[in-house]
C-alpha cells in the first residue's frame, strides 16, 4: 500500500469516528418533549387525499416542464381510493418517505429508489416485480388536515397521522416509529451498528414547534450537477461522471466519477438534459478551500427538492 493511500485510509477512518462522536454529542441538546425517529433511507413525497378519498403520491420536485411528478402508479400500479375515510380526514396532505424493501424486510439503497421514481410507471412496476421488492411509504408528518394547514405541535400532528394511517392500505403505508428523547442514544447506536433494517443514515428529531433536526452518521454534501463528462476505458461510450458546483448553474469546482451504476452511467450520457441541474448527494473525506471535495462518491439524487434547490436552502 502506498504511503498516500495509507494516510488517506487512516485519516478518513479517524475523521469518520470523530463525526460519529459529534453526532452523538448532538443528543445532549435534545429537550425531553421531543420525538425521535429513524431517518428512513428513501425519498420524501407528498400524499394527497382528496374530498372523495382518492389518493395521489407526488414528488417534492417539479418536472422540467413545470408539472407535478406523480408517483401513484409507480407505487400502486393503479389509482387508489380509500373507502370509508371519515370526512375530517379528507382534503388532507401527508408527508412521507418513499422506500422499498426486499423479501426479508431490508430497505434497498437510495440509488434503487432513484431508479424506481425516475422510470416510467410501467418500468417501475417491472423493476419491483423482477427484483421482488415491495414499495412502502413511511408517513412522518401532516401538512394539511381537512383543507386547513396543520399548525399544531408535532405531537398532535403525529396523533392525526396515526389515526389517518389506520385507514390506508397497510401493505404500503405505515407511520414512522417514534421514540422518546431518552431512547435517542440507543436508536442512534443501533443504526450506527447496522442493526436497523430501514436505515443507515441516522435519526430525525422533531421538536414541538419549529424545524426538525437530521442527525446523520456519515459525511454528506449536496451539490449541483452542471455537466456530464465522457467515460474512458471500460466506461467508454457512457458517462464517466459529472461536474458539480455549490450553486445552481455555478462554476464547476470538481467532478464525481465513483458510486455510479453502469445503468445510471448509460442513462446520464444519453439523457444529459434529465440530470443537469439536479441536486446530488455525495460523500467525501473533506472539502478543500477551492470548494472541491476530496475523494467524492455519489450516493443518490435528491428526490426531495425542486430542480436547482438543495436541502440547505429549504
JSON list of N, CA and C in Angstrom, two decimals, residues 56-103:
[
{"chain": "A", "resi": 56, "resn": "UNK", "atom": "N", "xyz": [-53.25, 10.42, -4.11]},
{"chain": "A", "resi": 56, "resn": "UNK", "atom": "CA", "xyz": [-52.18, 10.64, -5.08]},
{"chain": "A", "resi": 56, "resn": "UNK", "atom": "C", "xyz": [-50.88, 10.84, -4.32]},
{"chain": "A", "resi": 57, "resn": "UNK", "atom": "N", "xyz": [-49.81, 10.27, -4.85]},
{"chain": "A", "resi": 57, "resn": "UNK", "atom": "CA", "xyz": [-48.48, 10.43, -4.27]},
{"chain": "A", "resi": 57, "resn": "UNK", "atom": "C", "xyz": [-47.64, 11.28, -5.21]},
{"chain": "A", "resi": 58, "resn": "UNK", "atom": "N", "xyz": [-47.12, 12.39, -4.70]},
{"chain": "A", "resi": 58, "resn": "UNK", "atom": "CA", "xyz": [-46.36, 13.34, -5.52]},
{"chain": "A", "resi": 58, "resn": "UNK", "atom": "C", "xyz": [-44.92, 13.44, -5.04]},
{"chain": "A", "resi": 59, "resn": "UNK", "atom": "N", "xyz": [-44.04, 13.78, -5.97]},
{"chain": "A", "resi": 59, "resn": "UNK", "atom": "CA", "xyz": [-42.68, 14.14, -5.62]},
{"chain": "A", "resi": 59, "resn": "UNK", "atom": "C", "xyz": [-42.65, 15.57, -5.12]},
{"chain": "A", "resi": 60, "resn": "UNK", "atom": "N", "xyz": [-41.64, 15.90, -4.30]},
{"chain": "A", "resi": 60, "resn": "UNK", "atom": "CA", "xyz": [-41.42, 17.29, -3.94]},
{"chain": "A", "resi": 60, "resn": "UNK", "atom": "C", "xyz": [-40.91, 18.07, -5.15]},
{"chain": "A", "resi": 61, "resn": "UNK", "atom": "N", "xyz": [-40.30, 17.36, -6.08]},
{"chain": "A", "resi": 61, "resn": "UNK", "atom": "CA", "xyz": [-39.73, 18.02, -7.25]},
{"chain": "A", "resi": 61, "resn": "UNK", "atom": "C", "xyz": [-40.83, 18.33, -8.27]},
{"chain": "A", "resi": 62, "resn": "UNK", "atom": "N", "xyz": [-40.54, 19.29, -9.11]},
{"chain": "A", "resi": 62, "resn": "UNK", "atom": "CA", "xyz": [-41.38, 19.62, -10.26]},
{"chain": "A", "resi": 62, "resn": "UNK", "atom": "C", "xyz": [-40.60, 19.23, -11.50]},
{"chain": "A", "resi": 63, "resn": "UNK", "atom": "N", "xyz": [-41.28, 18.69, -12.50]},
{"chain": "A", "resi": 63, "resn": "UNK", "atom": "CA", "xyz": [-40.59, 18.27, -13.72]},
{"chain": "A", "resi": 63, "resn": "UNK", "atom": "C", "xyz": [-40.04, 19.48, -14.46]},
{"chain": "A", "resi": 64, "resn": "UNK", "atom": "N", "xyz": [-39.16, 19.22, -15.41]},
{"chain": "A", "resi": 64, "resn": "UNK", "atom": "CA", "xyz": [-38.52, 20.32, -16.16]},
{"chain": "A", "resi": 64, "resn": "UNK", "atom": "C", "xyz": [-39.53, 21.15, -16.93]},
{"chain": "A", "resi": 65, "resn": "UNK", "atom": "N", "xyz": [-40.72, 20.61, -17.20]},
{"chain": "A", "resi": 65, "resn": "UNK", "atom": "CA", "xyz": [-41.75, 21.39, -17.90]},
{"chain": "A", "resi": 65, "resn": "UNK", "atom": "C", "xyz": [-42.72, 22.07, -16.93]},
{"chain": "A", "resi": 66, "resn": "UNK", "atom": "N", "xyz": [-42.37, 22.04, -15.63]},
{"chain": "A", "resi": 66, "resn": "UNK", "atom": "CA", "xyz": [-43.16, 22.76, -14.64]},
{"chain": "A", "resi": 66, "resn": "UNK", "atom": "C", "xyz": [-44.36, 22.01, -14.10]},
{"chain": "A", "resi": 67, "resn": "UNK", "atom": "N", "xyz": [-44.51, 20.74, -14.44]},
{"chain": "A", "resi": 67, "resn": "UNK", "atom": "CA", "xyz": [-45.67, 19.96, -13.99]},
{"chain": "A", "resi": 67, "resn": "UNK", "atom": "C", "xyz": [-45.30, 19.10, -12.77]},
{"chain": "A", "resi": 68, "resn": "UNK", "atom": "N", "xyz": [-46.30, 18.78, -11.93]},
{"chain": "A", "resi": 68, "resn": "UNK", "atom": "CA", "xyz": [-46.03, 17.90, -10.78]},
{"chain": "A", "resi": 68, "resn": "UNK", "atom": "C", "xyz": [-45.59, 16.52, -11.26]},
{"chain": "A", "resi": 69, "resn": "UNK", "atom": "N", "xyz": [-44.75, 15.87, -10.48]},
{"chain": "A", "resi": 69, "resn": "UNK", "atom": "CA", "xyz": [-44.34, 14.49, -10.76]},
{"chain": "A", "resi": 69, "resn": "UNK", "atom": "C", "xyz": [-45.17, 13.57, -9.88]},
{"chain": "A", "resi": 70, "resn": "UNK", "atom": "N", "xyz": [-45.98, 12.74, -10.51]},
{"chain": "A", "resi": 70, "resn": "UNK", "atom": "CA", "xyz": [-46.91, 11.86, -9.78]},
{"chain": "A", "resi": 70, "resn": "UNK", "atom": "C", "xyz": [-46.33, 10.46, -9.71]},
{"chain": "A", "resi": 71, "resn": "UNK", "atom": "N", "xyz": [-46.27, 9.89, -8.51]},
{"chain": "A", "resi": 71, "resn": "UNK", "atom": "CA", "xyz": [-45.69, 8.56, -8.31]},
{"chain": "A", "resi": 71, "resn": "UNK", "atom": "C", "xyz": [-46.74, 7.48, -8.03]},
{"chain": "A", "resi": 72, "resn": "UNK", "atom": "N", "xyz": [-48.01, 7.84, -8.00]},
{"chain": "A", "resi": 72, "resn": "UNK", "atom": "CA", "xyz": [-49.06, 6.90, -7.57]},
{"chain": "A", "resi": 72, "resn": "UNK", "atom": "C", "xyz": [-49.00, 5.57, -8.32]},
{"chain": "A", "resi": 73, "resn": "UNK", "atom": "N", "xyz": [-48.96, 5.62, -9.63]},
{"chain": "A", "resi": 73, "resn": "UNK", "atom": "CA", "xyz": [-48.98, 4.38, -10.41]},
{"chain": "A", "resi": 73, "resn": "UNK", "atom": "C", "xyz": [-47.66, 3.63, -10.32]},
{"chain": "A", "resi": 74, "resn": "UNK", "atom": "N", "xyz": [-46.56, 4.34, -10.07]},
{"chain": "A", "resi": 74, "resn": "UNK", "atom": "CA", "xyz": [-45.28, 3.64, -9.87]},
{"chain": "A", "resi": 74, "resn": "UNK", "atom": "C", "xyz": [-45.34, 2.77, -8.62]},
{"chain": "A", "resi": 75, "resn": "UNK", "atom": "N", "xyz": [-46.04, 3.25, -7.61]},
{"chain": "A", "resi": 75, "resn": "UNK", "atom": "CA", "xyz": [-46.10, 2.55, -6.33]},
{"chain": "A", "resi": 75, "resn": "UNK", "atom": "C", "xyz": [-47.23, 1.52, -6.29]},
{"chain": "A", "resi": 76, "resn": "UNK", "atom": "N", "xyz": [-48.41, 1.92, -6.73]},
{"chain": "A", "resi": 76, "resn": "UNK", "atom": "CA", "xyz": [-49.58, 1.04, -6.62]},
{"chain": "A", "resi": 76, "resn": "UNK", "atom": "C", "xyz": [-49.94, 0.32, -7.92]},
{"chain": "A", "resi": 77, "resn": "UNK", "atom": "N", "xyz": [-49.46, 0.83, -9.05]},
{"chain": "A", "resi": 77, "resn": "UNK", "atom": "CA", "xyz": [-49.82, 0.23, -10.33]},
{"chain": "A", "resi": 77, "resn": "UNK", "atom": "C", "xyz": [-51.17, 0.69, -10.84]},
{"chain": "A", "resi": 78, "resn": "UNK", "atom": "N", "xyz": [-51.88, 1.50, -10.05]},
{"chain": "A", "resi": 78, "resn": "UNK", "atom": "CA", "xyz": [-53.21, 1.98, -10.43]},
{"chain": "A", "resi": 78, "resn": "UNK", "atom": "C", "xyz": [-53.59, 3.14, -9.52]},
{"chain": "A", "resi": 79, "resn": "UNK", "atom": "N", "xyz": [-54.69, 3.79, -9.83]},
{"chain": "A", "resi": 79, "resn": "UNK", "atom": "CA", "xyz": [-55.25, 4.81, -8.94]},
{"chain": "A", "resi": 79, "resn": "UNK", "atom": "C", "xyz": [-55.87, 4.11, -7.74]},
{"chain": "A", "resi": 80, "resn": "UNK", "atom": "N", "xyz": [-55.83, 4.73, -6.59]},
{"chain": "A", "resi": 80, "resn": "UNK", "atom": "CA", "xyz": [-56.44, 4.10, -5.42]},
{"chain": "A", "resi": 80, "resn": "UNK", "atom": "C", "xyz": [-57.39, 5.08, -4.72]},
{"chain": "A", "resi": 81, "resn": "UNK", "atom": "N", "xyz": [-58.37, 4.50, -4.05]},
{"chain": "A", "resi": 81, "resn": "UNK", "atom": "CA", "xyz": [-59.35, 5.28, -3.30]},
{"chain": "A", "resi": 81, "resn": "UNK", "atom": "C", "xyz": [-59.54, 4.62, -1.94]},
{"chain": "A", "resi": 82, "resn": "UNK", "atom": "N", "xyz": [-59.69, 5.43, -0.90]},
{"chain": "A", "resi": 82, "resn": "UNK", "atom": "CA", "xyz": [-59.86, 4.91, 0.45]},
{"chain": "A", "resi": 82, "resn": "UNK", "atom": "C", "xyz": [-61.34, 4.97, 0.82]},
{"chain": "A", "resi": 83, "resn": "UNK", "atom": "N", "xyz": [-62.03, 3.83, 0.80]},
{"chain": "A", "resi": 83, "resn": "UNK", "atom": "CA", "xyz": [-63.45, 3.83, 1.17]},
{"chain": "A", "resi": 83, "resn": "UNK", "atom": "C", "xyz": [-63.62, 3.98, 2.67]},
{"chain": "A", "resi": 84, "resn": "UNK", "atom": "N", "xyz": [-64.66, 4.68, 3.08]},
{"chain": "A", "resi": 84, "resn": "UNK", "atom": "CA", "xyz": [-64.97, 4.79, 4.49]},
{"chain": "A", "resi": 84, "resn": "UNK", "atom": "C", "xyz": [-64.10, 5.76, 5.26]},
{"chain": "A", "resi": 85, "resn": "UNK", "atom": "N", "xyz": [-63.31, 6.56, 4.57]},
{"chain": "A", "resi": 85, "resn": "UNK", "atom": "CA", "xyz": [-62.46, 7.53, 5.26]},
{"chain": "A", "resi": 85, "resn": "UNK", "atom": "C", "xyz": [-63.33, 8.64, 5.85]},
{"chain": "A", "resi": 86, "resn": "UNK", "atom": "N", "xyz": [-63.24, 8.91, 7.16]},
{"chain": "A", "resi": 86, "resn": "UNK", "atom": "CA", "xyz": [-64.05, 9.98, 7.76]},
{"chain": "A", "resi": 86, "resn": "UNK", "atom": "C", "xyz": [-63.81, 11.31, 7.07]},
{"chain": "A", "resi": 87, "resn": "UNK", "atom": "N", "xyz": [-64.87, 12.12, 6.98]},
{"chain": "A", "resi": 87, "resn": "UNK", "atom": "CA", "xyz": [-64.79, 13.40, 6.28]},
{"chain": "A", "resi": 87, "resn": "UNK", "atom": "C", "xyz": [-63.70, 14.30, 6.84]},
{"chain": "A", "resi": 88, "resn": "UNK", "atom": "N", "xyz": [-63.46, 14.20, 8.17]},
{"chain": "A", "resi": 88, "resn": "UNK", "atom": "CA", "xyz": [-62.46, 15.11, 8.76]},
{"chain": "A", "resi": 88, "resn": "UNK", "atom": "C", "xyz": [-61.04, 14.80, 8.29]},
{"chain": "A", "resi": 89, "resn": "UNK", "atom": "N", "xyz": [-60.86, 13.66, 7.61]},
{"chain": "A", "resi": 89, "resn": "UNK", "atom": "CA", "xyz": [-59.52, 13.32, 7.12]},
{"chain": "A", "resi": 89, "resn": "UNK", "atom": "C", "xyz": [-59.41, 13.41, 5.60]},
{"chain": "A", "resi": 90, "resn": "UNK", "atom": "N", "xyz": [-60.44, 13.95, 4.95]},
{"chain": "A", "resi": 90, "resn": "UNK", "atom": "CA", "xyz": [-60.33, 14.21, 3.51]},
{"chain": "A", "resi": 90, "resn": "UNK", "atom": "C", "xyz": [-59.70, 15.58, 3.32]},
{"chain": "A", "resi": 91, "resn": "UNK", "atom": "N", "xyz": [-59.34, 15.90, 2.06]},
{"chain": "A", "resi": 91, "resn": "UNK", "atom": "CA", "xyz": [-58.62, 17.14, 1.78]},
{"chain": "A", "resi": 91, "resn": "UNK", "atom": "C", "xyz": [-57.40, 17.28, 2.69]},
{"chain": "A", "resi": 92, "resn": "UNK", "atom": "N", "xyz": [-56.66, 16.18, 2.77]},
{"chain": "A", "resi": 92, "resn": "UNK", "atom": "CA", "xyz": [-55.51, 16.09, 3.68]},
{"chain": "A", "resi": 92, "resn": "UNK", "atom": "C", "xyz": [-54.23, 15.86, 2.89]},
{"chain": "A", "resi": 93, "resn": "UNK", "atom": "N", "xyz": [-53.13, 16.46, 3.36]},
{"chain": "A", "resi": 93, "resn": "UNK", "atom": "CA", "xyz": [-51.81, 16.27, 2.75]},
{"chain": "A", "resi": 93, "resn": "UNK", "atom": "C", "xyz": [-50.86, 15.76, 3.82]},
{"chain": "A", "resi": 94, "resn": "UNK", "atom": "N", "xyz": [-50.25, 14.61, 3.55]},
{"chain": "A", "resi": 94, "resn": "UNK", "atom": "CA", "xyz": [-49.31, 13.98, 4.46]},
{"chain": "A", "resi": 94, "resn": "UNK", "atom": "C", "xyz": [-47.90, 14.02, 3.87]},
{"chain": "A", "resi": 95, "resn": "UNK", "atom": "N", "xyz": [-46.92, 13.96, 4.74]},
{"chain": "A", "resi": 95, "resn": "UNK", "atom": "CA", "xyz": [-45.53, 13.85, 4.30]},
{"chain": "A", "resi": 95, "resn": "UNK", "atom": "C", "xyz": [-45.03, 12.45, 4.64]},
{"chain": "A", "resi": 96, "resn": "UNK", "atom": "N", "xyz": [-44.33, 11.85, 3.68]},
{"chain": "A", "resi": 96, "resn": "UNK", "atom": "CA", "xyz": [-43.83, 10.50, 3.91]},
{"chain": "A", "resi": 96, "resn": "UNK", "atom": "C", "xyz": [-42.54, 10.23, 3.17]},
{"chain": "A", "resi": 97, "resn": "UNK", "atom": "N", "xyz": [-41.86, 9.19, 3.56]},
{"chain": "A", "resi": 97, "resn": "UNK", "atom": "CA", "xyz": [-40.63, 8.76, 2.92]},
{"chain": "A", "resi": 97, "resn": "UNK", "atom": "C", "xyz": [-40.94, 7.54, 2.06]},
{"chain": "A", "resi": 98, "resn": "UNK", "atom": "N", "xyz": [-40.68, 7.67, 0.76]},
{"chain": "A", "resi": 98, "resn": "UNK", "atom": "CA", "xyz": [-40.93, 6.57, -0.17]},
{"chain": "A", "resi": 98, "resn": "UNK", "atom": "C", "xyz": [-39.69, 5.68, -0.19]},
{"chain": "A", "resi": 99, "resn": "UNK", "atom": "N", "xyz": [-39.88, 4.39, 0.08]},
{"chain": "A", "resi": 99, "resn": "UNK", "atom": "CA", "xyz": [-38.76, 3.46, 0.06]},
{"chain": "A", "resi": 99, "resn": "UNK", "atom": "C", "xyz": [-39.26, 2.11, -0.44]},
{"chain": "A", "resi": 100, "resn": "UNK", "atom": "N", "xyz": [-38.40, 1.11, -0.44]},
{"chain": "A", "resi": 100, "resn": "UNK", "atom": "CA", "xyz": [-38.80, -0.23, -0.85]},
{"chain": "A", "resi": 100, "resn": "UNK", "atom": "C", "xyz": [-37.98, -1.22, -0.04]},
{"chain": "A", "resi": 101, "resn": "UNK", "atom": "N", "xyz": [-38.56, -2.39, 0.21]},
{"chain": "A", "resi": 101, "resn": "UNK", "atom": "CA", "xyz": [-37.88, -3.41, 0.99]},
{"chain": "A", "resi": 101, "resn": "UNK", "atom": "C", "xyz": [-37.78, -4.71, 0.21]},
{"chain": "A", "resi": 102, "resn": "UNK", "atom": "N", "xyz": [-36.76, -5.49, 0.55]},
{"chain": "A", "resi": 102, "resn": "UNK", "atom": "CA", "xyz": [-36.59, -6.82, -0.02]},
{"chain": "A", "resi": 102, "resn": "UNK", "atom": "C", "xyz": [-37.53, -7.80, 0.68]},
{"chain": "A", "resi": 103, "resn": "UNK", "atom": "N", "xyz": [-37.52, -9.03, 0.24]},
{"chain": "A", "resi": 103, "resn": "UNK", "atom": "CA", "xyz": [-38.43, -10.02, 0.84]},
{"chain": "A", "resi": 103, "resn": "UNK", "atom": "C", "xyz": [-38.14, -10.29, 2.30]}
]
